[in-house]
Short mmCIF file of C-alpha atoms in Angstrom, two decimals:
data_model
loop_
_atom_site.label_atom_id
_atom_site.label_comp_id
_atom_site.label_asym_id
_atom_site.label_seq_id
_atom_site.Cartn_x
_atom_site.Cartn_y
_atom_site.Cartn_z
CA MET K 1 76.25 45.83 -72.14
CA LYS K 2 73.97 48.15 -70.42
CA ILE K 3 75.19 51.42 -71.50
CA GLY K 4 73.71 55.29 -69.75
CA ILE K 5 74.19 58.12 -71.81
CA VAL K 6 74.03 60.77 -69.09
CA LYS K 7 72.83 63.91 -70.58
CA PRO K 8 71.49 67.41 -69.52
CA ASP K 9 68.55 68.02 -70.66
CA TYR K 10 68.50 71.61 -72.57
CA LYS K 11 64.66 71.44 -73.70
CA ILE K 12 65.65 71.84 -77.13
CA SER K 13 67.23 70.10 -80.19
CA GLY K 14 70.04 71.23 -81.38
CA GLY K 15 73.36 69.39 -83.43
CA PHE K 16 74.20 67.55 -80.19
CA GLU K 17 71.27 66.33 -80.07
CA VAL K 18 71.11 64.93 -83.42
CA VAL K 19 74.51 63.38 -82.95
CA VAL K 20 73.63 61.73 -79.10
CA ASN K 21 70.55 60.41 -80.72
CA ARG K 22 72.23 58.98 -83.54
CA LEU K 23 74.80 57.46 -81.31
CA LYS K 24 71.99 55.56 -79.04
CA LEU K 25 70.27 53.96 -82.16
CA GLU K 26 73.73 52.83 -83.49
CA LEU K 27 74.70 51.39 -79.90
CA GLU K 28 71.00 49.30 -80.11
CA GLN K 29 71.70 47.97 -83.45
CA MET K 30 74.66 46.19 -81.81
CA GLY K 31 72.68 44.47 -79.27
CA HIS K 32 73.68 46.80 -76.52
CA GLN K 33 71.07 48.38 -73.88
CA VAL K 34 70.99 51.75 -73.98
CA GLN K 35 69.26 53.77 -71.39
CA MET K 36 69.42 58.22 -71.69
CA VAL K 37 69.56 59.76 -68.35
CA TYR K 38 68.70 63.10 -68.26
CA ILE K 39 69.17 65.94 -65.47
CA ASP K 40 67.25 68.48 -66.45
CA ALA K 41 69.43 71.75 -67.09
CA THR K 42 67.10 74.67 -67.06
CA ASP K 43 66.48 73.77 -63.04
CA GLN K 44 66.81 77.11 -61.70
CA SER K 45 67.50 75.65 -58.21
CA ILE K 46 70.81 75.39 -56.17
CA ASN K 47 69.68 72.97 -53.56
CA GLU K 48 72.66 70.56 -54.09
CA ILE K 49 75.54 73.01 -52.96
CA PRO K 50 76.72 71.76 -49.75
CA TYR K 51 77.56 75.09 -48.18
CA ASN K 52 75.26 78.23 -46.99
CA LEU K 53 74.60 80.40 -49.99
CA THR K 54 72.67 84.22 -49.66
CA ASN K 55 70.67 85.47 -52.12
CA GLU K 56 73.55 88.53 -51.99
CA MET K 57 75.93 85.98 -53.06
CA PHE K 58 73.96 84.00 -56.10
CA HIS K 59 72.86 87.21 -57.48
CA LYS K 60 76.36 88.14 -58.29
CA ASN K 61 76.87 85.29 -60.23
CA PRO K 62 73.58 83.10 -60.78
CA ASP K 63 75.11 81.05 -64.04
CA PHE K 64 78.40 80.24 -61.73
CA PHE K 65 76.23 78.73 -59.21
CA ARG K 66 73.75 77.16 -61.63
CA TYR K 67 76.91 75.31 -62.86
CA ILE K 68 78.33 74.22 -59.45
CA ASN K 69 74.76 72.94 -58.44
CA HIS K 70 74.86 70.97 -61.38
CA PHE K 71 78.15 69.79 -60.66
CA TRP K 72 76.98 68.20 -57.57
CA LYS K 73 74.22 66.63 -59.01
CA TYR K 74 75.96 64.57 -61.31
CA LEU K 75 78.22 63.76 -58.76
CA LYS K 76 75.98 62.39 -56.48
CA MET K 77 74.09 60.10 -58.91
CA ASP K 78 74.30 56.36 -59.19
CA LEU K 79 74.72 55.07 -61.69
CA ASN K 80 75.84 51.43 -60.93
CA ARG K 81 73.14 49.71 -62.53
CA PHE K 82 75.00 50.29 -66.00
CA ASP K 83 78.01 48.58 -67.09
CA CYS K 84 79.70 51.34 -68.74
CA VAL K 85 78.57 55.21 -68.91
CA ILE K 86 79.03 57.98 -70.95
CA SER K 87 78.79 61.60 -70.52
CA THR K 88 78.59 64.37 -72.26
CA GLN K 89 78.52 68.20 -72.05
CA PRO K 90 79.43 69.77 -69.30
CA PRO K 91 79.61 69.17 -65.98
CA SER K 92 77.90 65.73 -66.94
CA PHE K 93 81.71 64.16 -66.80
CA ALA K 94 81.41 64.61 -62.52
CA ILE K 95 79.86 61.55 -62.86
CA GLN K 96 81.34 58.56 -61.14
CA HIS K 97 81.86 55.00 -62.71
CA PRO K 98 84.74 52.78 -63.01
CA ARG K 99 83.74 52.36 -67.07
CA HIS K 100 82.85 56.28 -68.11
CA ILE K 101 83.67 57.75 -71.36
CA SER K 102 82.96 61.33 -71.85
CA LEU K 103 81.72 62.44 -75.50
CA PHE K 104 83.49 65.78 -74.96
CA TYR K 105 82.35 68.67 -77.24
CA HIS K 106 82.95 71.52 -75.28
CA HIS K 107 83.40 73.17 -72.16
CA MET K 108 81.62 75.40 -70.68
CA LYS K 109 82.73 77.84 -73.20
CA VAL K 110 82.47 81.25 -71.29
CA TYR K 111 84.71 80.17 -68.28
CA TYR K 112 87.11 78.71 -71.42
CA ASP K 113 88.02 79.94 -75.14
CA MET K 114 85.39 82.28 -74.73
CA SER K 115 86.67 83.90 -71.60
CA ASN K 116 88.44 86.84 -72.83
CA LEU K 117 85.93 87.26 -75.52
CA ILE K 118 83.24 87.82 -73.23
CA GLN K 119 84.48 90.26 -71.26
CA GLU K 120 85.40 92.40 -73.94
CA VAL K 121 81.72 92.56 -75.24
CA GLY K 122 80.25 92.92 -71.72
CA LEU K 123 78.68 89.61 -71.00
CA GLN K 124 80.55 88.61 -67.97
CA GLN K 125 79.10 88.59 -64.55
CA PRO K 126 80.91 89.95 -61.55
CA TYR K 127 83.54 88.01 -60.45
CA HIS K 128 84.41 86.59 -63.79
CA ARG K 129 87.63 85.66 -63.10
CA LYS K 130 87.41 84.23 -59.56
CA ALA K 131 84.50 81.68 -61.33
CA VAL K 132 86.90 80.76 -64.44
CA GLU K 133 89.57 79.62 -62.16
CA VAL K 134 87.00 77.90 -59.84
CA ILE K 135 85.50 75.94 -62.71
CA ARG K 136 88.68 75.19 -64.44
CA GLU K 137 89.92 73.51 -61.22
CA ILE K 138 86.96 71.37 -60.63
CA ASP K 139 86.42 70.33 -64.19
CA THR K 140 90.13 69.47 -64.76
CA LYS K 141 89.91 67.18 -61.04
CA SER K 142 86.82 65.26 -62.51
CA LEU K 143 87.97 64.86 -66.59
CA SER K 144 91.21 63.51 -65.08
CA LYS K 145 89.42 60.71 -63.83
CA VAL K 146 87.14 59.71 -66.93
CA SER K 147 88.80 56.71 -68.17
CA THR K 148 88.68 57.94 -71.82
CA ILE K 149 87.72 61.47 -73.23
CA LEU K 150 86.69 61.33 -76.58
CA ALA K 151 86.92 64.50 -78.06
CA GLY K 152 84.81 66.14 -81.05
CA SER K 153 87.10 67.33 -82.68
CA LYS K 154 91.22 68.42 -82.88
CA THR K 155 90.11 72.01 -81.69
CA ILE K 156 88.67 70.29 -78.77
CA GLN K 157 91.75 67.71 -78.02
CA ASN K 158 93.88 70.73 -78.28
CA ARG K 159 91.45 73.05 -75.87
CA LEU K 160 92.03 70.17 -73.12
CA ALA K 161 95.37 70.03 -73.65
CA GLU K 162 95.68 74.15 -73.19
CA PHE K 163 93.02 74.30 -70.41
CA ASN K 164 93.10 71.08 -68.37
CA GLY K 165 96.45 69.83 -69.09
CA LEU K 166 94.80 66.64 -70.22
CA SER K 167 96.32 64.20 -73.01
CA SER K 168 97.13 60.94 -71.53
CA ASN K 169 93.00 60.29 -71.58
CA VAL K 170 92.28 62.05 -74.91
CA ASP K 171 91.12 60.57 -78.11
CA VAL K 172 89.35 62.55 -81.01
CA ILE K 173 85.87 60.58 -82.11
CA TYR K 174 84.35 62.67 -85.51
CA ALA K 175 80.57 62.13 -85.14
CA GLY K 176 78.64 60.84 -88.38
CA ILE K 177 76.49 62.57 -89.93
CA ASP K 178 72.36 61.66 -90.68
CA PRO K 179 72.62 58.58 -93.19
CA GLU K 180 69.52 60.64 -95.39
CA ILE K 181 72.24 63.72 -95.61
CA TYR K 182 74.71 61.05 -96.17
CA HIS K 183 73.36 59.48 -99.22
CA TYR K 184 71.60 62.40 -100.68
CA ASP K 185 71.47 61.91 -104.56
CA GLY K 186 68.93 64.16 -105.52
CA GLU K 187 69.30 67.34 -108.12
CA LEU K 188 71.74 69.69 -107.55
CA SER K 189 72.15 73.72 -108.65
CA TYR K 190 74.34 76.42 -107.82
CA VAL K 191 72.40 79.63 -106.81
CA ASN K 192 72.44 81.01 -103.51
CA PRO K 193 75.09 81.83 -100.94
CA VAL K 194 73.78 80.02 -97.68
CA VAL K 195 74.37 80.28 -93.59
CA VAL K 196 72.88 77.58 -91.76
CA GLY K 197 72.72 77.38 -87.85
CA ARG K 198 71.24 78.95 -84.71
CA HIS K 199 71.28 82.73 -84.40
CA GLU K 200 73.15 82.84 -81.28
CA PHE K 201 76.35 84.44 -80.05
CA PRO K 202 79.14 83.85 -81.33
CA LYS K 203 77.89 82.51 -84.68
CA ARG K 204 77.55 85.06 -86.67
CA PRO K 205 75.78 84.86 -89.24
CA GLU K 206 75.60 89.04 -89.09
CA LEU K 207 79.32 88.63 -90.85
CA PHE K 208 77.60 86.93 -93.59
CA VAL K 209 74.65 89.39 -93.86
CA ALA K 210 77.51 92.04 -94.00
CA ALA K 211 79.06 90.30 -96.48
CA MET K 212 75.67 89.82 -98.51
CA LYS K 213 76.04 93.86 -98.68
CA LEU K 214 79.13 93.72 -100.59
CA VAL K 215 77.67 91.30 -103.09
CA ALA K 216 74.78 93.55 -104.07
CA ASN K 217 73.58 91.01 -106.86
CA GLU K 218 73.56 88.20 -105.21
CA THR K 219 70.16 86.61 -102.75
CA GLY K 220 71.72 85.39 -99.56
CA VAL K 221 70.18 82.47 -97.42
CA ILE K 222 69.70 82.89 -93.81
CA VAL K 223 68.74 79.05 -92.61
CA GLY K 224 67.27 78.63 -89.10
CA ALA K 225 66.39 80.54 -86.05
CA GLY K 226 67.02 81.52 -82.20
CA GLY K 227 67.21 83.92 -79.70
CA ARG K 228 69.25 86.46 -82.03
CA THR K 229 67.42 86.43 -85.34
CA ASP K 230 65.27 89.67 -84.01
CA ASP K 231 68.48 91.37 -83.63
CA LEU K 232 69.98 89.92 -87.09
CA LYS K 233 66.79 91.23 -89.03
CA LYS K 234 67.58 94.86 -87.14
CA ILE K 235 70.78 94.32 -88.41
CA ASP K 236 69.60 93.49 -91.88
CA GLN K 237 67.57 96.43 -92.00
CA LEU K 238 70.79 98.60 -90.78
CA LEU K 239 72.95 96.97 -93.30
CA THR K 240 70.95 97.46 -96.11
CA MET K 241 70.57 101.19 -95.95
CA ALA K 242 74.66 101.73 -95.14
CA ALA K 243 74.83 99.98 -98.02
CA LYS K 244 72.71 101.95 -99.90
CA GLU K 245 73.57 105.13 -98.28
CA GLN K 246 77.98 104.25 -98.56
CA ILE K 247 77.80 104.32 -94.78
CA SER K 248 80.40 102.04 -93.10
CA ILE K 249 80.05 100.29 -90.01
CA PRO K 250 83.04 98.35 -88.43
CA ASN K 251 82.41 94.13 -88.98
CA ASP K 252 83.61 93.72 -85.03
CA VAL K 253 80.47 96.30 -84.35
CA ILE K 254 78.63 94.28 -85.56
CA TRP K 255 79.28 90.98 -84.72
CA LYS K 256 80.67 92.05 -81.11
CA GLN K 257 77.69 94.45 -80.23
CA MET K 258 74.79 94.60 -82.40
CA SER K 259 74.55 91.06 -82.00
CA ASN K 260 73.93 90.99 -78.28
CA GLY K 261 71.61 93.85 -78.76
CA HIS K 262 73.91 97.00 -78.23
CA PHE K 263 73.01 99.05 -80.35
CA HIS K 264 74.73 102.70 -79.25
CA LYS K 265 72.72 105.81 -80.05
CA GLU K 266 74.40 106.28 -83.32
CA TYR K 267 73.15 103.17 -84.90
CA LYS K 268 69.72 103.30 -83.19
CA ASP K 269 69.19 106.20 -84.72
CA LEU K 270 70.55 104.84 -88.32
CA GLY K 271 68.54 101.94 -87.32
CA GLN K 272 65.36 104.10 -86.72
CA LEU K 273 66.11 105.85 -90.32
CA ALA K 274 66.01 102.50 -92.03
CA LYS K 275 63.29 101.59 -90.91
CA LYS K 276 61.59 104.48 -92.23
CA LYS K 277 63.32 103.84 -95.48
CA ASN K 278 62.56 99.82 -95.56
CA TYR K 279 65.02 99.13 -98.26
CA PRO K 280 64.55 95.82 -100.01
CA SER K 281 67.27 93.31 -98.71
CA ASN K 282 69.01 90.77 -100.15
CA ILE K 283 68.53 88.75 -97.72
CA ARG K 284 66.16 85.67 -97.42
CA PHE K 285 65.24 84.75 -93.74
CA THR K 286 63.93 80.87 -93.84
CA GLY K 287 63.44 80.58 -90.10
CA ARG K 288 63.51 77.17 -88.47
CA VAL K 289 62.69 74.73 -91.50
CA SER K 290 62.10 71.11 -91.96
CA LYS K 291 64.48 68.25 -93.02
CA GLU K 292 63.35 67.95 -96.34
CA ASP K 293 63.16 72.20 -96.95
CA LEU K 294 66.84 72.10 -95.68
CA PHE K 295 68.14 69.39 -98.25
CA LYS K 296 66.42 71.47 -100.35
CA GLU K 297 68.79 74.82 -99.46
CA TYR K 298 71.88 72.56 -99.21
CA SER K 299 71.06 71.58 -103.01
CA LYS K 300 70.18 75.12 -104.36
CA ALA K 301 73.48 76.59 -102.17
CA LEU K 302 75.70 78.18 -104.47
CA CYS K 303 78.43 77.58 -101.42
CA VAL K 304 77.58 77.39 -97.69
CA VAL K 305 79.39 80.23 -95.45
CA CYS K 306 80.28 78.93 -91.78
CA PRO K 307 81.13 82.19 -90.17
CA ALA K 308 81.03 80.63 -86.56
CA TYR K 309 83.74 81.99 -84.22
CA GLN K 310 85.87 78.89 -82.54
CA GLU K 311 83.24 76.33 -83.22
CA ASP K 312 83.46 72.71 -81.65
CA TYR K 313 83.21 70.38 -84.79
CA GLY K 314 81.62 71.65 -87.91
CA LEU K 315 78.77 69.49 -88.57
CA THR K 316 76.79 72.01 -90.55
CA ALA K 317 79.97 71.95 -93.00
CA ILE K 318 80.21 68.46 -93.46
CA GLU K 319 75.93 67.78 -94.39
CA ALA K 320 76.63 70.99 -96.74
CA MET K 321 80.07 69.22 -98.12
CA SER K 322 77.76 66.04 -98.48
CA PHE K 323 75.58 68.23 -101.23
CA LYS K 324 78.81 68.93 -103.33
CA LYS K 325 78.48 72.63 -101.75
CA PRO K 326 81.97 74.18 -101.22
CA ILE K 327 82.50 75.77 -97.71
CA ILE K 328 83.52 79.55 -96.56
CA ALA K 329 84.98 79.56 -93.19
CA CYS K 330 87.04 81.75 -90.94
CA LYS K 331 90.58 81.33 -89.85
CA ASP K 332 89.55 81.39 -86.48
CA GLY K 333 86.47 79.15 -86.66
CA GLY K 334 87.96 76.05 -84.96
CA GLY K 335 85.96 72.76 -86.09
CA TYR K 336 85.21 74.64 -89.01
CA ALA K 337 88.25 75.32 -89.63
CA GLU K 338 89.92 71.65 -89.53
CA LEU K 339 87.63 70.71 -92.03
CA ILE K 340 88.82 73.19 -94.82
CA GLU K 341 91.74 72.94 -97.52
CA ASP K 342 91.88 76.51 -98.38
CA GLY K 343 91.64 76.47 -102.63
CA ILE K 344 90.09 72.83 -102.37
CA ASN K 345 87.05 72.08 -100.82
CA GLY K 346 86.64 75.85 -100.02
CA PHE K 347 88.17 78.38 -98.86
CA LEU K 348 89.35 79.80 -95.31
CA VAL K 349 89.57 83.42 -94.46
CA GLU K 350 89.70 86.19 -92.40
CA PRO K 351 86.57 86.65 -90.29
CA THR K 352 85.73 90.14 -92.21
CA SER K 353 82.86 90.74 -94.13
CA GLU K 354 84.93 91.91 -96.67
CA ALA K 355 87.03 88.70 -97.06
CA ILE K 356 83.93 86.55 -96.89
CA ALA K 357 82.31 88.60 -99.66
CA GLU K 358 85.68 88.12 -101.71
CA ALA K 359 85.24 84.45 -101.28
CA ILE K 360 81.37 84.48 -102.21
CA LEU K 361 82.58 86.46 -105.60
CA LYS K 362 84.53 83.74 -106.54
CA PHE K 363 82.17 81.49 -106.72
CA SER K 364 78.71 83.71 -108.02
CA GLN K 365 81.54 84.48 -111.01
CA ASP K 366 82.80 81.14 -111.83
CA LYS K 367 80.19 78.47 -111.30
CA THR K 368 82.29 76.12 -112.46
CA LEU K 369 85.02 76.57 -109.68
CA ALA K 370 81.69 76.24 -107.13
CA VAL K 371 80.94 72.89 -108.85
CA ARG K 372 84.78 71.57 -108.68
CA MET K 373 85.69 72.08 -105.34
CA GLY K 374 82.03 70.97 -104.35
CA ASN K 375 83.60 67.92 -105.57
CA ALA K 376 86.19 68.12 -103.31
CA ALA K 377 83.85 68.59 -100.65
CA TYR K 378 82.20 66.04 -101.17
CA GLU K 379 85.44 63.98 -101.32
CA THR K 380 86.20 65.12 -97.46
CA SER K 381 82.36 64.16 -96.61
CA ARG K 382 82.78 60.66 -97.64
CA LYS K 383 85.37 60.60 -93.72
CA TYR K 384 82.21 61.06 -91.78
CA THR K 385 80.04 57.71 -91.11
CA TRP K 386 78.60 56.49 -88.29
CA ASN K 387 80.67 53.10 -88.88
CA ASN K 388 83.85 55.25 -88.27
CA THR K 389 82.34 56.68 -85.27
CA ILE K 390 81.44 53.49 -84.04
CA SER K 391 84.40 51.57 -84.85
CA LYS K 392 86.28 54.52 -82.77
CA LEU K 393 83.79 54.16 -80.25
CA ASN K 394 84.11 50.63 -80.08
CA GLU K 395 88.03 50.62 -79.26
CA HIS K 396 87.10 52.31 -76.24
CA LEU K 397 84.29 50.26 -74.94
CA ILE K 398 85.94 47.34 -74.27
CA PHE K 399 88.21 48.49 -71.08
#
């Protein structure tokens, strides 16, 4: 079968790119001819929109109009050379083909489950509510025409029902993890609390930083980098001083304001003072790491903290579970929360630094607890194989 995988090209390689690349390889090993079909998602033009658009209109809400422009690009694509097509990130599901499967991991979240949060923290563009209305309407019309939507988690399945009213053409597919991680058999130890992932809003590594200031005798490890890394390091420096001098900073200020570079005058002044005093931090930043170094960090982790808000799936948690590590996730963590049996393979806590710190302390004070929950986490991870993923996909490849 000739299969086209249609994907926006964001010029980055993250968790979803890993999933798509593995999916392509698995399908090829089954004997299918698979071709990636990319559209440059960084393209800033708006030439595809079939109506006049003034500069004034565009600059009032550029992200909205870029989305509409890309929507039209996908809508007009000729994909008749393929027997089946698999769309991926939005708005690639606007493509038209009689045998269309959508591998659906998330909406354009600022117009959906993050819409209220975006407005709360002041990141919305003008006419945000109208943009939300339009995007949801055109997305729903396109998604309703898709033969099968394979949602990447139950969390996503629920969002499709809530926001788009879709359920009859929706099934759930869980991506497998890298076989090298899945079959890891190296040495394990339980040393440092670790958080892994991109530093973007609202992944909330800031809550982990704040939690570690309440676990002063432990060193926390932050693996990864991103657009918010510099702010995260400033927050770490500020919170280190705040802990030393018993200055209280609310959790919401930390992850809803500071994480987006919004340091009000009071905190700017404190930040300058923290820079001068330069207290030693109990956080180690690794930056981006190789696969080998990622394995080392997982293998030495006391536990892995997944503090993200409304995550789509939870690949990091499953990877960590394969290393027999217990997980700490937040109750509003979306896909992460799906994976946790509280008190069995990890802890599901309130999204506060205090709750995260309390869970970390349980493991640091009782390593046998970390080992026991880590073993349970390992058993959870055994469900997430690529064989299971491809079996589920095959159910829908045969129309």
